[in-house]
mmCIF file of C-alpha atoms in Angstrom:
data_model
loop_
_atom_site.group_PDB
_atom_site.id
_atom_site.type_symbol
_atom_site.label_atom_id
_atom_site.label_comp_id
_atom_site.label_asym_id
_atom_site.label_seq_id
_atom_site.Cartn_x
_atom_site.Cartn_y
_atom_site.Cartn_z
ATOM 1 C CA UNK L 131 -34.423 -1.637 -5.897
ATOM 2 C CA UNK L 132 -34.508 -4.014 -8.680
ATOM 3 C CA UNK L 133 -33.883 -3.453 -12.457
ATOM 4 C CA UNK L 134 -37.252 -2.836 -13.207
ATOM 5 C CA UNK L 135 -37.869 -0.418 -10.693
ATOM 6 C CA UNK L 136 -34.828 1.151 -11.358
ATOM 7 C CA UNK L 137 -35.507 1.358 -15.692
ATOM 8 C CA UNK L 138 -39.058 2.455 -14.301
ATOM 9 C CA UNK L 139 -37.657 5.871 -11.854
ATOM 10 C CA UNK L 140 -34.531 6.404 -14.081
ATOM 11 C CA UNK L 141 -35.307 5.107 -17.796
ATOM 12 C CA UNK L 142 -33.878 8.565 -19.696
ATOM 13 C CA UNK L 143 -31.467 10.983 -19.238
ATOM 14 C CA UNK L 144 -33.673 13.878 -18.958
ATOM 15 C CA UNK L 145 -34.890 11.758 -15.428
ATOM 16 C CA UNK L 146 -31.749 11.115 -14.311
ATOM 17 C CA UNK L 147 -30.251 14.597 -14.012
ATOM 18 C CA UNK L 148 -33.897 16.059 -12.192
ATOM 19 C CA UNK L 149 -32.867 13.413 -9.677
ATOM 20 C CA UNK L 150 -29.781 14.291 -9.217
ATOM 21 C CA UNK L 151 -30.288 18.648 -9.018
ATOM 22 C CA UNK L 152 -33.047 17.753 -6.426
ATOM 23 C CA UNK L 153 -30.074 15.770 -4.651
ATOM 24 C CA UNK L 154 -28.204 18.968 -4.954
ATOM 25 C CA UNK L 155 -30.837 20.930 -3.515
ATOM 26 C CA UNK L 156 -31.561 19.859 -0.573
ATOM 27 C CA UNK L 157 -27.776 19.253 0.244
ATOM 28 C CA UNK L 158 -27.094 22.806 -1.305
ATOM 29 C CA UNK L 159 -24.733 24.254 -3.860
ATOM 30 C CA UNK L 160 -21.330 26.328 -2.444
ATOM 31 C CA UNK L 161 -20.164 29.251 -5.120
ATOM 32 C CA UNK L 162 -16.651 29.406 -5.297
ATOM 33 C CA UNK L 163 -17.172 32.995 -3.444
ATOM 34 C CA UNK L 164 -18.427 31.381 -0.856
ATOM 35 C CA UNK L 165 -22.315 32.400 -1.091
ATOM 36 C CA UNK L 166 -24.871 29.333 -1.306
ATOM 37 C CA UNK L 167 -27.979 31.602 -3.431
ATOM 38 C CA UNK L 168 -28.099 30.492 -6.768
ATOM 39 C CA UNK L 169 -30.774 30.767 -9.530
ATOM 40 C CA UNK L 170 -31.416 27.894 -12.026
ATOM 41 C CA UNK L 171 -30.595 28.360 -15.576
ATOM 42 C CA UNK L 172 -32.541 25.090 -16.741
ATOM 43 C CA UNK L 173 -31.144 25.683 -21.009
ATOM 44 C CA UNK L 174 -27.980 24.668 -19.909
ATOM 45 C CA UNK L 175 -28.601 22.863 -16.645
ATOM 46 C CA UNK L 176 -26.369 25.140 -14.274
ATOM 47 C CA UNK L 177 -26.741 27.214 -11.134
ATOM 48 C CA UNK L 178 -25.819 31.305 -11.311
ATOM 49 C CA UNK L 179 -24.366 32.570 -8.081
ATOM 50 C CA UNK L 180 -26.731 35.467 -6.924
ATOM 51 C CA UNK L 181 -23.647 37.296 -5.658
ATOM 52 C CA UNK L 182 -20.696 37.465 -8.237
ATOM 53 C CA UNK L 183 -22.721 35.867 -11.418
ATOM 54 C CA UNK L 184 -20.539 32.824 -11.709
ATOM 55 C CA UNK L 185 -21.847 29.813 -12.778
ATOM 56 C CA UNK L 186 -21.505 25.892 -11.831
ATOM 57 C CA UNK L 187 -22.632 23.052 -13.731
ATOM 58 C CA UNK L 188 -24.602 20.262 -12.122
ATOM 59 C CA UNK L 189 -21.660 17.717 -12.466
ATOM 60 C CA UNK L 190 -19.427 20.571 -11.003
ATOM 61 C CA UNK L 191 -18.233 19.687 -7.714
ATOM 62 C CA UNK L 192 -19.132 16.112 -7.956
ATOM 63 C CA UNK L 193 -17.001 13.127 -8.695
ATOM 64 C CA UNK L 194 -18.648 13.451 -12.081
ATOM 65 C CA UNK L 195 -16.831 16.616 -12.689
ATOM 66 C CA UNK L 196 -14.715 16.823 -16.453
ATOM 67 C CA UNK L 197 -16.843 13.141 -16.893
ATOM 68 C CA UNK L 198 -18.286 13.347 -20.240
ATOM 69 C CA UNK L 199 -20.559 10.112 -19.962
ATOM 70 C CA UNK L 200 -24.060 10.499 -19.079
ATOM 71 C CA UNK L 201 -25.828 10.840 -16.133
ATOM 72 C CA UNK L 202 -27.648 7.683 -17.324
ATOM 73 C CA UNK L 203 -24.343 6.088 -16.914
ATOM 74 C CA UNK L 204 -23.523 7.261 -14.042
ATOM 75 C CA UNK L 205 -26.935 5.933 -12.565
ATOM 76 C CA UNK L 206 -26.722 2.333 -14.142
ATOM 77 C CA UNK L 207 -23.369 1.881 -12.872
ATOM 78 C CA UNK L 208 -24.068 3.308 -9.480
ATOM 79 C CA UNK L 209 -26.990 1.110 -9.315
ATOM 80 C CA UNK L 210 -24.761 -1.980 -10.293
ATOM 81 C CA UNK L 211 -22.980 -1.575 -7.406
ATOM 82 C CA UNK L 212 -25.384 -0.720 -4.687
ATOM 83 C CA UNK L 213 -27.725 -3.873 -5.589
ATOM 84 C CA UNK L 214 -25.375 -6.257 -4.470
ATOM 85 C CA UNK L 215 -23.804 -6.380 -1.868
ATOM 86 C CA UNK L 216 -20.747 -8.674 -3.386
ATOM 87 C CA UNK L 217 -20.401 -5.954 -6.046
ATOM 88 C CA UNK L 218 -19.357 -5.972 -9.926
ATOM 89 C CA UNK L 219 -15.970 -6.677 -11.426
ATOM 90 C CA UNK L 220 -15.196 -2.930 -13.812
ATOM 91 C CA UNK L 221 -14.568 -5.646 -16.874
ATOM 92 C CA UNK L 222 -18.425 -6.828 -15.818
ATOM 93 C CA UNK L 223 -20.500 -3.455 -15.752
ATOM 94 C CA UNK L 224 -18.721 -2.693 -18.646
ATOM 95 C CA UNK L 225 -19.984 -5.341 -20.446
ATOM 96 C CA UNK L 226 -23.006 -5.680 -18.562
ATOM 97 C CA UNK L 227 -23.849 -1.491 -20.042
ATOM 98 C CA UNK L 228 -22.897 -2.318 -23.488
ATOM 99 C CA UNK L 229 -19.799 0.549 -23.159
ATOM 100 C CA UNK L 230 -17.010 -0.071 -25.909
ATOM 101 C CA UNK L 231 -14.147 1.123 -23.644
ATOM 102 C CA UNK L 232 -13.169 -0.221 -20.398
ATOM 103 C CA UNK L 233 -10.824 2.634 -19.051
ATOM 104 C CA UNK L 234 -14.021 4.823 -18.218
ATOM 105 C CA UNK L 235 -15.462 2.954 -16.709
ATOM 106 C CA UNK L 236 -12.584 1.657 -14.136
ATOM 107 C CA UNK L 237 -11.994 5.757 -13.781
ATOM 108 C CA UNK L 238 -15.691 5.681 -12.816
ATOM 109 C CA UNK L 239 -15.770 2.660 -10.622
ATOM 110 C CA UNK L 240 -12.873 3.448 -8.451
ATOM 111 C CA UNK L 241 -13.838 7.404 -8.299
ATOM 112 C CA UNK L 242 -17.385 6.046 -6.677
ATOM 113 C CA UNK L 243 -15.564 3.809 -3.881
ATOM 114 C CA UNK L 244 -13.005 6.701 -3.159
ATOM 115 C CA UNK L 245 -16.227 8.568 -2.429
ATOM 116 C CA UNK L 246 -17.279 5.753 -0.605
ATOM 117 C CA UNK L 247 -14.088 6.026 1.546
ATOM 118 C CA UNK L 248 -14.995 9.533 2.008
ATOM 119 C CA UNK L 249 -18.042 9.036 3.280
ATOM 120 C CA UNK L 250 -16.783 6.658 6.333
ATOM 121 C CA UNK L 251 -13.863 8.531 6.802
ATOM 122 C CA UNK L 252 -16.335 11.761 8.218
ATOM 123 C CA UNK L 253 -17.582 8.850 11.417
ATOM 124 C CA UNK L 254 -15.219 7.228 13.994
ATOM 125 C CA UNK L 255 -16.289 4.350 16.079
ATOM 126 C CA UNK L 256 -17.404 4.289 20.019
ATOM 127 C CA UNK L 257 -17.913 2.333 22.356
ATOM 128 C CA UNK L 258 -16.514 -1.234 22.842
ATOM 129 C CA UNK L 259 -14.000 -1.841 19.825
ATOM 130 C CA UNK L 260 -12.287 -4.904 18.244
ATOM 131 C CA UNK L 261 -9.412 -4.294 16.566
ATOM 132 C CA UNK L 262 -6.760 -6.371 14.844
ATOM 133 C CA UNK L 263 -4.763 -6.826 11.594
ATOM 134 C CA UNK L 264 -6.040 -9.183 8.595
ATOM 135 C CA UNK L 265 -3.622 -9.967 5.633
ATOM 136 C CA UNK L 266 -4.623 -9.941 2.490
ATOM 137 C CA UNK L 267 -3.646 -11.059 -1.369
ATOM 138 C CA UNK L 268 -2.822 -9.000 -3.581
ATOM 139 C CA UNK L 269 -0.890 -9.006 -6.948
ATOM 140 C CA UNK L 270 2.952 -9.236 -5.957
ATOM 141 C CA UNK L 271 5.514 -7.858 -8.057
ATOM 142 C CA UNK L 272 8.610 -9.753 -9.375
ATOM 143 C CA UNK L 273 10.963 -8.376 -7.326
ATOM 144 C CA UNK L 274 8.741 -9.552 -4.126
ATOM 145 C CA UNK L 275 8.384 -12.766 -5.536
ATOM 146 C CA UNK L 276 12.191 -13.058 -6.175
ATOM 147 C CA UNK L 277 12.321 -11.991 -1.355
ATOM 148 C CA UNK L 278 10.644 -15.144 -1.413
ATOM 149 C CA UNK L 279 9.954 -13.394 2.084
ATOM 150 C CA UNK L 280 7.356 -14.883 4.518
ATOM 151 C CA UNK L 281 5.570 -14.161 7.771
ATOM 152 C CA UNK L 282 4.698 -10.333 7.801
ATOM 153 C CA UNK L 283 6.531 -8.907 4.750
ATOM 154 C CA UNK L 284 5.456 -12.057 2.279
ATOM 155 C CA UNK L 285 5.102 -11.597 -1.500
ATOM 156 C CA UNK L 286 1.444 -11.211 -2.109
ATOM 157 C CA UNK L 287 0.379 -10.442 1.220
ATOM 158 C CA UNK L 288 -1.251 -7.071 2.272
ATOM 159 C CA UNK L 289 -1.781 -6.211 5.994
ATOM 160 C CA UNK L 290 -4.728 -4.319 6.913
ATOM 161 C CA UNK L 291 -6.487 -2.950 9.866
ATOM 162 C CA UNK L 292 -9.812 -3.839 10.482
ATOM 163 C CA UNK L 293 -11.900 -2.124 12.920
ATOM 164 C CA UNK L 294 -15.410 -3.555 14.979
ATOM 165 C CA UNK L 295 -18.002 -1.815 16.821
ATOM 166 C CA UNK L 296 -19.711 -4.270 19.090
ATOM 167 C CA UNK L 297 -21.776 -4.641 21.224
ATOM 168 C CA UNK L 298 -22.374 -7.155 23.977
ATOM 169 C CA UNK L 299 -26.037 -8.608 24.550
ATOM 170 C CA UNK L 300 -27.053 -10.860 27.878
ATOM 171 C CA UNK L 301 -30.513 -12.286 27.898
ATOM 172 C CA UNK L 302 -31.419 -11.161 31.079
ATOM 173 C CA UNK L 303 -33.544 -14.684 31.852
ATOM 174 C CA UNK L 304 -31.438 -17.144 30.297
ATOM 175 C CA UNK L 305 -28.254 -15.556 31.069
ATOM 176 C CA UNK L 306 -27.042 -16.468 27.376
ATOM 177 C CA UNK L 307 -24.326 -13.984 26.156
ATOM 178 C CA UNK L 308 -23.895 -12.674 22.572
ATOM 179 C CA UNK L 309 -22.980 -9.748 20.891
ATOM 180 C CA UNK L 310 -24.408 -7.887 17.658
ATOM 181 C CA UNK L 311 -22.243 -5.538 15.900
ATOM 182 C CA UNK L 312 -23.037 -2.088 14.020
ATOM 183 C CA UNK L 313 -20.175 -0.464 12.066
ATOM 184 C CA UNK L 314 -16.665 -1.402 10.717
ATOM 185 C CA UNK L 315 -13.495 0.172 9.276
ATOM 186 C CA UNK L 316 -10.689 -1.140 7.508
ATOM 187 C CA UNK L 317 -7.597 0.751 6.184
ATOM 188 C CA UNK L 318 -4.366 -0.851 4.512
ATOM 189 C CA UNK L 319 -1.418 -0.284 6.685
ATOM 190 C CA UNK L 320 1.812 0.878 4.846
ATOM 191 C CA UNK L 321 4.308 -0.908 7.634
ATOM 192 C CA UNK L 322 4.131 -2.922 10.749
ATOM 193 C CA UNK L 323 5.079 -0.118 13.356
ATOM 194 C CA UNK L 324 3.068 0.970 16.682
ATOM 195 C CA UNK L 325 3.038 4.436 15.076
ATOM 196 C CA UNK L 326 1.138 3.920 12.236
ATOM 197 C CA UNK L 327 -1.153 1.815 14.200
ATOM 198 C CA UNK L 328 -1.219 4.940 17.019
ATOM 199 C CA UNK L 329 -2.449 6.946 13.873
ATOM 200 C CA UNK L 330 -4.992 4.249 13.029
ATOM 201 C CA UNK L 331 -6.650 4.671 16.535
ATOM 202 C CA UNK L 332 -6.659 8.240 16.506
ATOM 203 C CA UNK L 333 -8.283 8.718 12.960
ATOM 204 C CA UNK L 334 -11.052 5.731 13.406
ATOM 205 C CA UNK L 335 -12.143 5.619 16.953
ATOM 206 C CA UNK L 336 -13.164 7.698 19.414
ATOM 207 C CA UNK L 337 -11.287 8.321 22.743
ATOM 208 C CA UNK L 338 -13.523 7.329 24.959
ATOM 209 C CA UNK L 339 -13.924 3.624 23.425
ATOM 210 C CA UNK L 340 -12.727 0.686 25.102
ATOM 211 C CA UNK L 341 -10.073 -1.583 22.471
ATOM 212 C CA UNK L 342 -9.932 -5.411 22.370
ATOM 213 C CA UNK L 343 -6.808 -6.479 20.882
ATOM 214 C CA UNK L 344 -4.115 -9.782 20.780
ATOM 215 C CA UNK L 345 -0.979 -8.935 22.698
ATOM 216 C CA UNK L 346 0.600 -7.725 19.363
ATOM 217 C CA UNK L 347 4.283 -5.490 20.268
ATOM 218 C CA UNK L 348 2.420 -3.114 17.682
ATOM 219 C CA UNK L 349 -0.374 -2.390 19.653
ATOM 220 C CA UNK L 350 1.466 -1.627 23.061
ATOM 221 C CA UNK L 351 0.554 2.327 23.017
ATOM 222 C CA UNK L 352 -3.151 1.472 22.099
ATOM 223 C CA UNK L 353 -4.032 2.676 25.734
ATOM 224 C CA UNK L 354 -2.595 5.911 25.343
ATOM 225 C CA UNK L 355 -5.408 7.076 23.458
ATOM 226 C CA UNK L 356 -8.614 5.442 23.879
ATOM 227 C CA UNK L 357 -10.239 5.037 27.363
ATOM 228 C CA UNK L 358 -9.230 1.689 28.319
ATOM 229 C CA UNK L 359 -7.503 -0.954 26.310
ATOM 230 C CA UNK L 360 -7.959 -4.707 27.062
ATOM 231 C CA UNK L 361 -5.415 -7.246 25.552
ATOM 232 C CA UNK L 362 -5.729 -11.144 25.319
ATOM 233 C CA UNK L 363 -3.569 -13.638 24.005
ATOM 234 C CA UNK L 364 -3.683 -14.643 20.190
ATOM 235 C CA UNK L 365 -5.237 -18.230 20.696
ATOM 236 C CA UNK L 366 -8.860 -20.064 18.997
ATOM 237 C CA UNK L 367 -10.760 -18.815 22.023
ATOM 238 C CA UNK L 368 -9.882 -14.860 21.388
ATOM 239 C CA UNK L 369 -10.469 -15.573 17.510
ATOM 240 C CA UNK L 370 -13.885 -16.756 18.337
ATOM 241 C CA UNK L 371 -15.344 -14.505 21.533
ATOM 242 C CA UNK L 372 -13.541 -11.562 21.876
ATOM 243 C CA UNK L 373 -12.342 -10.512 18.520
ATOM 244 C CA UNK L 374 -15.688 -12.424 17.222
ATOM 245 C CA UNK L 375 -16.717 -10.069 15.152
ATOM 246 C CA UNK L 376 -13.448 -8.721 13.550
ATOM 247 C CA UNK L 377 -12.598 -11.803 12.331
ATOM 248 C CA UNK L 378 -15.913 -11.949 10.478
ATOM 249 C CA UNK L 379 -15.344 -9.313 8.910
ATOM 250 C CA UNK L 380 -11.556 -10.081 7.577
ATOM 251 C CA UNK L 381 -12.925 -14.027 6.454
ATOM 252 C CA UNK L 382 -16.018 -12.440 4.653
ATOM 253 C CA UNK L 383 -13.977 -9.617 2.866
ATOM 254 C CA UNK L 384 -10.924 -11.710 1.637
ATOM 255 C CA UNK L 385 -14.098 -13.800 0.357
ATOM 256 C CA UNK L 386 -15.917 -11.012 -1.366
ATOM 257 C CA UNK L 387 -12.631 -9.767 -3.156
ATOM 258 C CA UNK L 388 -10.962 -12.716 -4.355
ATOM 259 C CA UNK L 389 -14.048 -14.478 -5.362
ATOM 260 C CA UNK L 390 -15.129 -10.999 -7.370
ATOM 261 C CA UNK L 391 -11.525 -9.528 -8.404
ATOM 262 C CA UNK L 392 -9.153 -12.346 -8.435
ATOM 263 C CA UNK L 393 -5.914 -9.980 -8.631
ATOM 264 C CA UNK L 394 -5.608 -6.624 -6.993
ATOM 265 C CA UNK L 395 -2.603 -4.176 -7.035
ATOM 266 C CA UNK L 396 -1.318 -3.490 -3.492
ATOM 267 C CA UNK L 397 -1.779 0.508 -4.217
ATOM 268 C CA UNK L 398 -5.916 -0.146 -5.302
ATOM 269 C CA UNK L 399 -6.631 -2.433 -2.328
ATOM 270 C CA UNK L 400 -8.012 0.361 -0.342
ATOM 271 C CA UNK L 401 -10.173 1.509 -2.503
ATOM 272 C CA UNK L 402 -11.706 -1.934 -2.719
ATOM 273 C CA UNK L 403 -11.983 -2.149 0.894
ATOM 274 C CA UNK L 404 -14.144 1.084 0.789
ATOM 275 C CA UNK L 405 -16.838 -0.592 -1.355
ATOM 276 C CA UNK L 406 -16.938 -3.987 0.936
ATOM 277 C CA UNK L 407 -16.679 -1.975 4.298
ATOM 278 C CA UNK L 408 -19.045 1.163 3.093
ATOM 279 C CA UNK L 409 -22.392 -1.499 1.722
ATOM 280 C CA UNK L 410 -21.221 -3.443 4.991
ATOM 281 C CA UNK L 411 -22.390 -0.560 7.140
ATOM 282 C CA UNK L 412 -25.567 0.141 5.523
ATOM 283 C CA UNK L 413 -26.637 -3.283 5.131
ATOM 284 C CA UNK L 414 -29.751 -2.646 6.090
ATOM 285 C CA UNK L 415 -30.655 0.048 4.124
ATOM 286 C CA UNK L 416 -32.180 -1.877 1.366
ATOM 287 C CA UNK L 417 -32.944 0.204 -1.556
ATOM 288 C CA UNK L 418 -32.098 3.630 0.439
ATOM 289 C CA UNK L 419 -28.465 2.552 -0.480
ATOM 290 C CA UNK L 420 -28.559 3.672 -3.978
ATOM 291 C CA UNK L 421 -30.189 7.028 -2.615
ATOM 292 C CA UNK L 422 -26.645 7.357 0.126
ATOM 293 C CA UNK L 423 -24.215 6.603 -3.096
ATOM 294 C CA UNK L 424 -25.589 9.429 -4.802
ATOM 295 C CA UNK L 425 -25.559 11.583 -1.412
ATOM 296 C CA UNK L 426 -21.665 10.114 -1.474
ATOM 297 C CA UNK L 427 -21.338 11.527 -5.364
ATOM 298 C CA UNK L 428 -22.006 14.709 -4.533
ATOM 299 C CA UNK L 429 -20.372 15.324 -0.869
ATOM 300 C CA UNK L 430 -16.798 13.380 -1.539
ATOM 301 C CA UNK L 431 -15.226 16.255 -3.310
#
């Protein structure tokens, strides 16, 4: 979708908010009491609970809930950051929608890639599985740059977990091997210990899947719960075949964020991750991507 088609569908605020109840609708409104029958009270643009009378606001239940922008906010700046898939700096949208303040809309920004987060969080990954650790920079504090630590721990340096789902392709008259790859996850690891990677595994991907991993001490209990773990030795060949796609991934999202974001605070960088990893999984979605943001709106709370 492209700004004209998008000022063409969603030009007032009247347009915006039919959009969005018929996004309601056909996912379905919960009453606090549990029932889902509502009637439509269109003079103040909330749903009455057939059962005990109460009433919920369209925003209710949303990560728009207590927001008192506009829908047509809400729209431009979801659009903003579905249309690309490199994404817009908060200090950008806000000047790109004319807003005076920018605390909104960073509130906004980073409540839409929680939601984001949310989304992926409700899908694990199958089948055959890279996995392996990518570090990242982020804004270090003073007291980290006074460590002057290096290696794992360094000042400015955020490990994270990233997560492949591939899968391996042989041309059956050639013989040529290759492999394509369908979803990802990432998630920012709080230490270096085999238990919080054990957690990792358990949340992300199914048991059944088969890892690829270096011979990292941290991942020695990997096997434990997936169907069969396969470990090779951290050299240029395992960086470019078997964890092929991983490192992709890790190369094209330190890209995305330091190029768009410069600095990021250790406790956001998740959040950021969320946006680059959810857009990365629906990449070819096209314009249906806007559509799923506003699906991930409504569903995250």
């Amino acid at each position: 979708m492209d700004i004209f088609s998008f000022t063409a569908h969603f030009g007032t605020e009247e347009d915006c908010r039919i959009h969005f109840k018929a996004q309601r609708d056909e996912i379905g409104v919960v009453c606090k009491c549990g029932h889902k029958e509502h009637f439509w009270i269109k003079s103040i643009w909330s749903y009455e609970c057939k059962k005990c009378r109460s009433r919920t606001s369209l925003k209710s239940g949303t990560i728009m809930q207590n927001s008192n922008l506009s829908f047509l906010i809400w729209y431009k700046i979801m659009f903003l950051m579905s249309v690309t898939k490199k994404g817009f700096s908060s200090k950008e949208i806000q000047k790109q929608l004319g807003l005076k303040r920018y605390e909104p809309v960073w509130a906004m920004v980073h409540k839409l890639r929680k939601a984001m987060g949310t989304r992926d969080e409700r899908y694990t990954l199958e089948g055959m599985i890279e996995f392996d650790e990518g570090y990242f920079t982020v804004e270090s504090s003073e007291i980290e740059q006074e460590k002057g630590v290096r290696g794992r721990g360094a000042a400015g340096k955020q490990n994270v977990a990233v997560m492949a789902e591939s899968t391996p392709l042989e041309n059956i008259e050639t013989g040529e091997k290759s492999k394509s790859c369908r979803y990802f996850k990432a998630k920012v690891l709080e230490t270096h210990l085999s238990l919080e990677i054990n957690e990792t595994i358990k949340e992300s991907i199914d048991n059944q899947s088969i890892v690829f991993t270096d011979k990292s001490t941290s991942y020695v209990d990997i096997s434990d719960f997936v169907e069969l773990h396969i470990t090779e030795k951290s050299d240029k060949e395992t960086t470019n075949e078997t964890l092929k796609w991983v490192h992709i991934t890790i190369s094209n999202a330190k890209r995305n964020l330091l190029g768009n974001y410069h600095k990021i605070k250790r406790k956001y960088l998740q959040l950021y991750l969320n946006e680059f990893v959810y857009k990365l999984n629906r990449r070819y979605f096209g314009d249906k991507l806007f559509e799923r943001l506003i699906i991930a709106n409504i569903t995250a709370v």
